[in-house]
């Protein structure tokens, strides 16, 4: 074995000073060395086959000599780490964190500057970061770019989003690597940010599949005080290179030693289930910095939200035409305002009757008449309600029903304004017993020139979570940068949107059926997503006969999403009256858990299908979700994940025989059977369909 890996090292490196480290399973080999002129390089081999060819490492600086060449190795050391830890909320109650580590200490000839490169090799992939020790000649410094490369071995199939420093709310593209071209993508199919439109810039995480069925995923973890990493694409060389998001004057990261970069990650496996089920990103983040986490609870909620998306009501009280240049006390209501005291009480009643935890109310506070697109710095104060929303009356009523209210803070991307008001807003929440806040960042960032994915905004999102923790408030951010596992460190950062959510199905071309089969391999690797599933009225023509928009799934698939799209904060997003038409199907949403003891990924193929079984925390009840893309699918599921000494009553919510996402999406059937862990269940998933199952022990 030792001589074989020595041969592999010689094969991929024609250099000296090569250092290597194996994964605990010995299936992955990471090798570090130097190319010409002392340039650091690395390779990755999986099951004796290269998956990342010789690729450069390093940093370019705004001032002084770049940290990318003229290095010599002054020390190297290896170590092994193996722990099992317990997340506050999660897909697993116990997470194994096992890796072998290689640390390379570098010194730059001529400048004497020090930089370490730390590699960690897990059974599911490789991670590395740059470590800058405290030193006189590198105190304050500005990063211009990373040299970090990922040189591929073949023309893989890829699932990608076009580069946009302000939005990740796009439809995933599926193509060969050589066919990536963001100029052919409609950058307005998101929310119209169009920050860059670089011809060959894509967003991380990037999911890939080789011709020999090896799955690769390039991402990052623990992005703290640093911009997010996008990827420059060289379709000719089959190469990717770091592209950090700049600030308003073009700098990438302003740092002070000692400091570290985020982890750059490469997941690799012959089994797609290993990628989607990996906890590597989470493991690369620091343990919780919140000592008392007893107040951080999972929540299932309803809210005044979807009715605005479908046009039944509005966020604003007076309408933009009536409100222009008028003070709040002379605003005249349009009669369509959704966040009224009476309407909120209706949702509170619905939540209490059906066993939900909370109610979200959007549009409760003044300012919505002029919030979007006007680039005004001060729109919201986050404490002043509209005249038809009585904070105390709503709070008292919710408390009498045992319901927690979820606050909404839309910032209109005016970040400095939000930070000025943050403590007053959180104090108001504490006064009225709000335990969670949904923040929003729609629009171009103010201060002007900053990006959603830049260093200052990354710091802002984390600042809000840290400040919220001091008030024992949970945070659900929308239109934020994508998470990178930081919810391990701040578990009150309970979830985020940070991708194209279910709302796009109400008023745009929507999300294609394959969309939800890709998200678990990309966005969800970094943390839970508030996707807002559970839409039963599929076609928007039900609200306006002229509308052609629709949800691109069957009703049964909307149920399955509660399992396949992990979040400890799950919304029953549709209108109460729509659930009352389908109470038998709605029962699954009432029953489904949102915090898990164990999760088993039974089947997975990015862009095609995914099947997940999860055990409710502290219970013997299991739930299963299976979804497919635009193609119908038949499969058979083994029940061997169940306990061996029990029998289960199984309720199956499945697509009807004539169901399909585009023709008959609301056709579903419900059946009940009994199984043991020896049983098998045959599933039929309609085009754009799914199946949701509850396993209830009966002995």
XYZ file of C-alpha atoms in Angstrom:
699
model
C 0.000 0.000 0.000
C 2.750 2.421 0.964
C 4.730 1.808 -2.211
C 1.579 2.146 -4.320
C 0.796 5.596 -2.952
C 4.418 6.598 -3.430
C 3.909 5.713 -7.096
C 0.743 7.855 -7.210
C 2.629 10.806 -5.714
C 5.357 10.480 -8.335
C 2.700 10.188 -11.026
C 0.992 13.470 -10.168
C 4.029 15.435 -8.976
C 7.288 15.931 -10.805
C 8.602 17.874 -7.815
C 10.361 17.342 -4.511
C 9.163 17.901 -0.959
C 5.850 16.161 -1.625
C 3.802 15.587 1.529
C 0.669 13.468 1.634
C -2.183 12.483 3.926
C -4.868 9.794 3.578
C -8.494 9.832 4.657
C -9.386 7.547 7.608
C -10.799 5.000 5.119
C -7.626 5.309 2.999
C -9.768 5.931 -0.097
C -8.743 9.592 -0.563
C -5.158 10.799 -0.938
C -4.229 14.478 -0.651
C -0.739 15.427 -1.784
C 1.003 18.772 -1.344
C 4.178 19.950 -3.055
C 5.854 22.760 -4.985
C 5.873 23.600 -8.666
C 8.329 25.960 -10.336
C 9.549 29.003 -8.386
C 8.303 27.677 -5.080
C 4.609 27.801 -5.983
C 2.430 25.637 -3.678
C 0.360 22.959 -5.405
C -1.875 20.047 -4.435
C -3.655 17.050 -5.960
C -6.473 14.765 -4.857
C -6.752 11.058 -5.683
C -9.872 8.978 -4.977
C -9.778 5.179 -5.127
C -6.490 5.273 -7.046
C -7.793 7.735 -9.669
C -6.913 11.448 -9.778
C -9.952 13.696 -9.303
C -8.144 17.033 -8.874
C -5.041 17.443 -10.987
C -2.052 19.564 -10.007
C -3.578 22.876 -8.867
C -2.010 26.054 -7.541
C -2.532 27.504 -4.071
C -1.827 30.971 -2.698
C -2.978 34.531 -2.165
C -2.402 37.725 -4.141
C -2.173 40.966 -2.162
C -3.086 44.576 -2.872
C 0.161 45.771 -1.330
C 3.559 44.073 -1.372
C 4.684 40.678 -2.581
C 1.983 38.096 -3.293
C 1.825 34.993 -1.123
C 1.785 32.672 -4.131
C 5.415 31.827 -4.966
C 9.001 31.698 -3.642
C 7.953 29.540 -0.707
C 9.926 26.914 1.100
C 8.545 24.427 3.587
C 9.917 24.925 7.077
C 7.785 22.306 8.838
C 5.020 19.780 8.307
C 3.011 17.796 10.790
C 0.141 15.336 10.708
C -2.528 14.517 13.242
C -5.793 12.618 13.598
C -9.041 13.886 15.078
C -12.133 11.863 15.936
C -15.116 13.100 17.939
C -18.869 12.698 18.138
C -20.813 15.845 18.912
C -24.475 16.771 19.298
C -26.037 19.641 17.341
C -28.748 21.714 18.994
C -31.049 21.022 16.025
C -30.303 18.870 13.032
C -30.694 15.885 10.769
C -28.756 13.721 13.236
C -28.640 13.815 17.008
C -24.998 12.648 16.869
C -22.467 13.746 14.257
C -19.098 12.054 13.753
C -16.190 14.383 12.974
C -13.261 12.212 11.880
C -10.361 13.387 9.753
C -6.612 13.242 9.265
C -4.840 16.592 9.136
C -1.686 17.814 7.419
C -0.300 21.258 8.287
C 2.362 22.774 6.047
C 4.328 25.710 7.473
C 5.686 27.953 4.708
C 8.212 30.784 4.679
C 8.619 33.111 1.710
C 12.177 33.567 0.489
C 13.121 37.221 0.400
C 10.266 38.586 2.542
C 10.323 36.066 5.378
C 6.528 36.114 5.490
C 4.846 33.094 7.044
C 1.762 31.254 5.807
C 0.426 27.864 6.793
C -1.806 25.663 4.668
C -3.949 23.264 6.670
C -5.444 20.212 4.975
C -8.115 17.985 6.475
C -9.037 14.728 4.747
C -12.359 13.145 5.633
C -13.842 9.950 4.244
C -16.140 12.073 2.078
C -13.652 14.660 0.889
C -10.861 17.170 1.370
C -10.756 20.628 2.950
C -7.973 23.202 3.134
C -7.526 26.741 4.373
C -4.858 29.434 4.567
C -3.590 30.344 8.034
C -1.750 33.655 8.545
C 0.239 33.708 11.814
C 0.909 36.899 13.743
C 3.983 38.578 12.209
C 5.467 42.060 11.959
C 5.701 42.138 8.164
C 2.102 40.993 7.678
C -0.051 42.802 10.210
C -2.869 44.506 8.301
C -3.239 43.350 4.721
C -5.718 43.352 1.844
C -6.419 40.302 -0.282
C -6.714 40.977 -3.998
C -7.606 37.379 -4.875
C -6.871 33.756 -4.081
C -4.796 31.712 -6.482
C -6.785 28.642 -5.374
C -7.414 26.292 -8.322
C -9.438 23.145 -8.900
C -8.182 21.484 -12.081
C -10.527 18.706 -13.201
C -9.728 15.441 -14.917
C -12.570 15.344 -17.440
C -15.510 17.151 -19.005
C -17.959 16.460 -16.150
C -21.689 17.023 -16.064
C -22.284 20.079 -13.854
C -25.190 21.730 -12.059
C -24.472 25.448 -11.908
C -25.782 28.926 -11.200
C -24.535 32.024 -13.055
C -22.234 34.280 -11.099
C -24.086 37.068 -9.310
C -22.673 38.717 -6.212
C -26.141 39.858 -5.107
C -28.442 36.918 -5.756
C -28.488 33.132 -5.893
C -32.201 33.011 -6.758
C -31.730 31.441 -10.184
C -32.780 28.252 -11.917
C -30.012 25.642 -11.950
C -28.445 24.894 -15.321
C -27.385 21.346 -16.198
C -24.681 20.960 -18.827
C -21.258 19.593 -19.562
C -18.452 21.619 -18.041
C -17.305 22.698 -21.503
C -20.782 24.121 -22.191
C -20.917 26.524 -19.237
C -21.733 29.964 -20.613
C -23.613 32.376 -18.372
C -24.268 34.723 -21.288
C -26.887 32.244 -22.432
C -28.698 32.425 -19.085
C -31.510 34.885 -18.497
C -30.128 36.768 -15.512
C -33.563 38.311 -14.985
C -35.168 34.989 -14.078
C -34.193 35.712 -10.495
C -34.971 39.017 -8.807
C -33.115 41.045 -11.398
C -29.903 41.813 -9.543
C -27.470 41.305 -12.443
C -24.452 42.320 -10.385
C -21.953 40.779 -12.694
C -22.924 38.673 -15.734
C -19.424 37.382 -16.162
C -19.260 35.026 -19.101
C -17.550 32.276 -17.160
C -18.268 32.889 -13.483
C -20.400 30.410 -11.552
C -21.446 30.179 -7.949
C -20.334 27.663 -5.374
C -21.315 25.047 -4.387
C -20.758 23.404 -7.745
C -22.059 19.842 -8.107
C -20.473 17.588 -10.741
C -20.591 14.017 -12.019
C -17.870 12.360 -14.056
C -18.346 9.918 -16.898
C -17.237 7.082 -14.611
C -19.931 8.016 -12.059
C -17.727 9.823 -9.585
C -19.512 12.682 -7.854
C -17.622 15.871 -7.008
C -18.735 18.951 -5.125
C -16.672 22.125 -4.705
C -17.793 24.431 -1.909
C -16.510 26.255 1.177
C -17.072 26.191 4.929
C -16.840 28.603 7.858
C -16.941 31.847 5.899
C -16.315 34.386 8.661
C -14.922 37.919 8.102
C -14.302 37.018 4.476
C -16.201 37.273 1.171
C -17.903 34.323 -0.450
C -16.051 32.409 -3.137
C -17.409 32.251 -6.676
C -15.549 30.324 -9.369
C -13.929 31.423 -12.613
C -14.459 28.760 -15.265
C -11.952 27.884 -17.985
C -13.957 25.591 -20.260
C -10.912 24.818 -22.405
C -8.612 23.754 -19.584
C -11.445 22.199 -17.526
C -10.331 24.384 -14.655
C -11.915 26.386 -11.829
C -10.302 29.236 -9.939
C -11.367 31.236 -6.904
C -13.189 34.499 -7.580
C -13.781 36.360 -4.328
C -16.584 38.917 -4.082
C -15.235 42.500 -3.895
C -16.294 45.408 -1.736
C -17.306 48.858 -2.996
C -13.719 49.846 -3.910
C -12.723 46.496 -5.370
C -10.878 44.970 -2.417
C -11.731 41.386 -1.558
C -10.843 40.993 2.136
C -9.246 43.323 4.663
C -7.584 41.220 7.359
C -5.323 41.429 10.363
C -3.060 38.634 11.551
C -3.488 36.200 13.137
C -6.365 35.085 10.911
C -7.538 32.310 8.625
C -9.423 31.981 5.365
C -12.570 29.887 5.030
C -12.151 26.210 4.236
C -12.164 25.278 0.539
C -13.876 21.909 0.207
C -13.911 19.081 -2.330
C -16.362 16.273 -1.673
C -15.906 13.096 -3.668
C -17.645 9.711 -3.809
C -18.927 7.049 -6.177
C -22.234 7.212 -4.302
C -24.304 10.407 -4.526
C -25.818 9.628 -1.118
C -22.424 10.285 0.485
C -22.437 13.834 -0.879
C -25.977 14.758 0.064
C -25.678 13.175 3.500
C -22.259 14.619 4.330
C -21.730 16.677 7.478
C -18.258 17.779 6.402
C -19.239 21.441 5.980
C -20.783 21.492 9.441
C -17.759 19.733 10.971
C -15.409 22.394 9.599
C -17.120 25.092 11.651
C -16.368 25.866 15.288
C -18.519 24.447 18.105
C -21.377 26.505 19.501
C -20.429 29.783 21.137
C -23.824 29.943 22.869
C -23.620 28.267 26.268
C -27.339 28.053 27.067
C -29.186 26.814 23.987
C -32.352 25.677 25.763
C -34.347 28.502 24.129
C -33.452 27.418 20.574
C -36.429 25.350 19.469
C -37.655 23.936 16.149
C -40.821 25.529 14.812
C -43.624 24.705 12.417
C -45.454 27.843 11.377
C -48.072 29.479 9.156
C -48.276 33.102 8.179
C -49.488 36.120 6.279
C -47.148 35.780 3.333
C -48.343 33.557 0.477
C -51.536 35.570 0.114
C -49.410 38.553 -0.955
C -47.519 36.484 -3.507
C -50.732 35.264 -5.119
C -52.272 38.743 -5.141
C -55.007 38.262 -2.566
C -53.542 40.995 -0.359
C -50.592 43.378 -0.187
C -47.662 44.135 2.104
C -48.351 47.860 1.883
C -51.186 49.655 3.632
C -51.847 52.548 1.270
C -50.278 51.707 -2.077
C -47.245 53.427 -3.543
C -49.253 56.012 -5.492
C -51.196 57.179 -2.434
C -48.174 57.223 -0.157
C -45.739 59.296 -2.159
C -44.429 62.153 -0.005
C -47.253 61.782 2.526
C -46.803 61.317 6.284
C -48.055 58.102 7.835
C -50.971 59.746 9.645
C -52.655 60.776 6.375
C -52.217 57.520 4.480
C -55.454 56.166 3.095
C -55.809 52.372 3.120
C -56.412 50.503 -0.121
C -58.419 47.793 1.606
C -56.056 45.018 0.494
C -53.571 45.177 3.365
C -52.882 41.646 4.612
C -51.310 42.281 8.015
C -54.403 43.426 9.881
C -55.213 42.544 13.463
C -58.307 40.602 12.383
C -56.501 38.618 9.675
C -53.615 37.812 12.034
C -56.088 36.474 14.601
C -57.518 34.215 11.890
C -54.057 32.715 11.299
C -53.476 32.396 15.041
C -56.732 30.452 15.353
C -55.729 28.196 12.473
C -52.284 27.573 13.981
C -53.721 26.778 17.420
C -56.398 24.451 16.047
C -53.904 22.466 13.998
C -51.006 22.218 16.439
C -48.566 24.684 14.872
C -45.981 26.573 16.900
C -45.959 30.034 15.362
C -47.393 32.665 13.035
C -45.357 34.932 10.759
C -46.765 38.332 9.777
C -45.228 40.273 6.900
C -46.256 43.851 6.112
C -47.109 44.779 9.708
C -44.840 47.835 9.885
C -44.932 51.178 8.103
C -42.804 51.796 5.027
C -43.909 49.193 2.502
C -45.324 51.813 0.110
C -41.813 52.880 -0.885
C -39.539 50.021 0.079
C -38.449 48.422 -3.198
C -36.084 49.841 -5.788
C -35.942 53.451 -4.630
C -32.467 53.203 -3.048
C -33.712 55.140 -0.024
C -31.570 54.636 3.057
C -34.295 54.990 5.687
C -37.533 53.162 4.873
C -38.302 51.048 7.948
C -37.817 51.661 11.651
C -38.881 48.079 12.599
C -40.992 49.259 15.540
C -43.909 51.270 14.137
C -46.970 49.239 13.082
C -49.573 50.255 10.528
C -52.812 51.691 12.006
C -54.699 48.424 11.401
C -52.170 46.211 13.212
C -52.356 46.319 17.008
C -49.146 44.809 18.397
C -50.441 44.376 21.927
C -53.806 42.950 20.925
C -52.170 40.470 18.556
C -49.584 39.502 21.143
C -52.166 38.989 23.893
C -54.366 36.930 21.603
C -51.466 34.728 20.435
C -50.355 34.184 24.029
C -53.875 33.125 25.025
C -53.782 30.496 22.263
C -50.265 29.232 23.035
C -48.878 30.551 19.734
C -45.505 32.255 19.255
C -45.344 35.199 16.867
C -42.519 35.462 14.305
C -41.353 39.001 13.612
C -40.518 40.169 10.093
C -37.732 42.681 9.396
C -37.451 43.572 5.728
C -34.403 45.830 5.540
C -34.825 46.823 1.857
C -31.071 46.059 1.825
C -30.381 49.263 3.777
C -27.979 47.568 6.125
C -26.689 50.586 8.015
C -30.271 51.613 8.757
C -31.071 48.154 10.122
C -27.996 48.120 12.325
C -28.925 51.548 13.731
C -32.366 50.235 14.705
C -31.380 46.677 15.628
C -31.409 46.947 19.416
C -34.683 48.885 19.471
C -36.225 46.289 17.164
C -35.024 43.375 19.317
C -36.194 45.124 22.472
C -39.652 45.432 20.950
C -39.588 41.717 20.148
C -38.667 40.857 23.729
C -41.397 43.137 25.073
C -44.005 41.266 23.030
C -42.571 37.768 23.376
C -41.355 37.207 19.811
C -38.777 34.391 19.792
C -37.826 34.411 16.096
C -37.256 36.964 13.354
C -37.316 36.609 9.594
C -34.940 39.147 8.056
C -35.020 40.210 4.414
C -32.477 41.893 2.117
C -34.260 42.503 -1.178
C -32.534 45.066 -3.396
C -29.062 46.473 -3.940
C -27.089 46.910 -0.751
C -26.927 50.308 0.923
C -24.127 51.472 1.471
C -23.971 51.630 -2.316
C -21.452 49.459 -4.072
C -21.416 46.680 -1.487
C -22.647 43.212 -2.465
C -24.766 40.663 -0.618
C -21.843 38.209 -0.823
C -19.045 40.612 0.153
C -17.000 40.650 3.360
C -18.969 43.445 5.039
C -22.316 41.733 4.412
C -21.023 38.360 5.595
C -20.029 40.161 8.779
C -23.436 41.827 8.971
C -25.444 38.593 8.777
C -23.298 37.111 11.528
C -23.528 40.311 13.586
C -27.335 40.086 13.493
C -27.214 36.451 14.622
C -24.774 37.246 17.435
C -26.819 40.214 18.617
C -30.009 38.194 18.387
C -28.447 35.497 20.576
C -27.975 38.084 23.327
C -31.750 38.619 23.240
C -32.422 34.852 22.892
C -33.913 35.367 19.425
C -33.671 32.911 16.520
C -32.880 34.234 13.022
C -34.209 33.146 9.619
C -32.550 35.254 6.920
C -33.868 35.737 3.389
C -31.969 37.147 0.410
C -28.776 36.684 2.418
C -25.553 35.045 1.335
C -25.674 31.263 1.302
C -24.813 29.553 4.617
C -21.533 27.684 5.042
C -22.225 25.730 8.227
C -21.915 28.683 10.613
C -25.153 27.582 12.309
C -23.015 25.074 14.222
C -21.259 28.015 15.881
C -24.393 30.148 16.251
C -27.279 27.656 16.363
C -29.818 30.469 16.808
C -29.114 31.240 13.124
C -31.761 28.614 12.629
C -32.068 28.726 8.843
C -31.949 30.900 5.735
C -33.451 31.152 2.291
C -30.408 32.032 0.135
C -31.654 30.201 -2.958
C -34.610 30.190 -5.312
C -37.520 29.330 -3.035
C -41.096 28.179 -3.530
C -42.331 31.778 -3.862
C -41.058 31.982 -7.439
C -43.783 29.549 -8.454
C -46.429 32.186 -7.681
C -45.416 34.915 -10.138
C -42.605 33.864 -12.471
C -41.613 31.047 -14.793
C -41.286 29.115 -11.552
C -38.938 26.365 -10.441
C -38.672 23.387 -12.796
C -39.439 19.932 -11.341
C -35.744 19.056 -11.073
C -35.022 22.126 -8.908
C -35.764 20.449 -5.580
C -33.653 17.419 -6.534
C -30.573 19.660 -6.962
C -30.853 21.873 -3.870
C -29.926 19.080 -1.394
C -26.633 18.645 -3.312
C -25.859 22.362 -3.357
C -27.504 24.990 -1.179
C -28.546 22.610 1.617
C -24.973 21.378 2.166
C -24.322 24.702 3.898
C -27.333 24.706 6.191
C -31.120 24.469 6.553
C -33.296 26.262 4.002
C -36.618 28.015 4.537
C -38.062 26.767 1.230
C -41.705 27.271 2.345
C -43.276 24.045 1.034
C -46.862 22.853 1.387
C -48.628 24.634 -1.478
C -51.898 22.807 -2.259
C -53.524 25.273 -4.688
C -51.036 24.540 -7.462
C -52.244 26.787 -10.301
C -52.331 30.560 -9.800
C -55.317 30.822 -12.135
C -57.363 29.868 -9.063
C -56.806 33.452 -7.893
C -56.806 35.202 -11.261
C -57.939 33.474 -14.438
C -55.420 35.460 -16.480
C -52.465 34.010 -14.569
C -50.448 31.161 -16.046
C -47.949 30.656 -13.222
C -48.071 27.471 -11.188
C -46.136 25.361 -8.752
C -44.137 22.839 -10.793
C -44.916 19.865 -8.563
C -47.770 17.623 -7.586
C -49.519 18.083 -4.263
C -47.926 14.875 -2.961
C -44.465 16.222 -3.784
C -45.207 19.315 -1.710
C -45.683 16.963 1.243
C -42.493 15.047 0.497
C -40.479 18.293 0.524
C -40.939 18.495 4.295
C -38.576 15.508 4.477
C -36.214 16.052 1.544
C -35.639 19.788 2.224
C -34.284 19.828 5.763
C -35.111 22.737 8.056
C -35.931 22.973 11.763
C -38.181 25.900 10.789
C -40.870 24.650 8.398
C -43.754 26.670 7.032
C -47.145 25.430 5.937
C -47.035 28.097 3.276
C -50.482 27.944 1.672
C -53.632 29.761 2.755
C -55.685 28.236 5.588
C -58.743 27.943 3.343
C -56.777 25.856 0.854
C -55.757 23.383 3.542
C -59.361 23.115 4.671
C -60.241 21.728 1.212
C -57.754 18.860 1.630
C -57.754 18.020 5.322
C -56.715 14.395 4.746
C -53.520 15.480 2.943
C -52.975 18.346 5.386
C -52.741 15.750 8.151
C -49.211 14.886 7.035
C -48.052 18.495 7.526
C -49.602 18.481 10.989
C -47.864 15.209 11.861
C -44.405 15.686 10.341
C -41.499 16.344 12.694
C -38.953 19.141 12.171
C -36.073 17.934 14.370
C -34.447 14.565 13.814
C -32.696 11.752 15.653
C -31.416 10.064 12.538
C -31.545 10.522 8.765
C -31.003 7.907 6.054
C -30.495 8.909 2.426
C -31.878 5.864 0.649
C -31.620 7.005 -2.970
C -30.053 10.055 -4.575
C -29.143 11.356 -8.012
C -28.683 15.108 -8.533
C -31.207 16.536 -10.949
C -33.251 13.322 -10.975
C -34.488 12.045 -7.611
C -33.899 11.786 -3.887
C -35.424 9.592 -1.161
C -34.838 10.283 2.536
C -36.040 8.564 5.724
C -35.839 10.441 9.022
C -36.556 9.432 12.614
C -38.210 12.042 14.831
C -35.999 13.089 17.747
C -36.877 11.259 20.949
C -39.512 9.098 19.255
C -39.799 5.857 17.337
C -41.789 7.534 14.526
C -40.175 7.695 11.089
C -41.040 9.812 8.053
C -40.009 9.274 4.432
C -39.957 11.664 1.503
C -39.297 10.727 -2.118
C -39.299 13.206 -5.006
C -38.502 13.085 -8.707
C -37.861 15.495 -11.564
C -40.094 15.878 -14.642
C -39.893 12.122 -15.255
C -42.153 9.555 -13.610
C -40.313 7.069 -11.429
C -40.981 3.627 -9.976
C -38.865 2.336 -7.142
C -38.920 -0.083 -4.223
C -37.823 0.967 -0.757
C -36.478 -1.407 1.864
C -37.734 -0.696 5.371
C -34.540 -1.959 7.026
C -33.983 1.435 8.668
C -36.852 0.626 11.073
C -36.312 -1.050 14.447
C -36.156 -4.821 14.205
C -38.548 -5.600 17.051
C -41.463 -3.399 16.065
C -44.436 -3.298 13.750
C -45.455 -0.006 12.147
C -48.701 1.479 10.912
C -47.771 3.204 7.670
C -49.727 6.034 6.053
C -48.683 6.685 2.447
C -49.486 9.977 0.688
C -48.829 9.353 -2.984
C -49.535 10.714 -6.442
C -52.811 9.659 -7.990
C -52.734 7.336 -10.988
C -53.486 10.239 -13.328
C -51.263 12.798 -11.586
C -48.565 14.939 -13.157
C -47.144 18.329 -12.242
C -48.511 20.089 -15.338
C -51.808 18.340 -16.105
C -53.356 16.987 -12.921
C -51.134 18.105 -10.035
C -53.722 17.837 -7.249
C -54.477 14.168 -7.855
C -53.321 12.193 -4.821
C -54.191 9.049 -2.900
C -53.760 8.001 0.726
C -53.440 4.419 1.872
C -52.557 2.612 5.079
C -50.540 -0.599 5.466
C -48.497 -2.368 8.147
C -44.791 -3.130 7.833
C -41.738 -4.372 9.719
C -38.089 -3.755 9.010
C -38.183 -6.781 6.676
C -40.808 -5.192 4.426
C -40.448 -3.426 1.091
C -42.692 -0.656 -0.236
C -43.190 0.019 -3.935
C -43.441 3.685 -4.841
C -44.763 5.306 -8.001
C -43.825 8.953 -8.450
C -45.682 10.888 -11.141
C -43.861 13.395 -13.387
C -42.817 16.180 -11.019
C -44.241 14.085 -8.207
C -43.428 12.600 -4.868
C -44.448 10.380 -1.983
C -44.624 11.183 1.741
C -44.880 8.418 4.341
C -45.403 8.285 8.083
C -44.278 5.166 10.022
C -46.001 4.967 13.410
C -45.001 2.131 15.789
C -47.943 0.039 16.996
C -46.166 -2.287 19.443
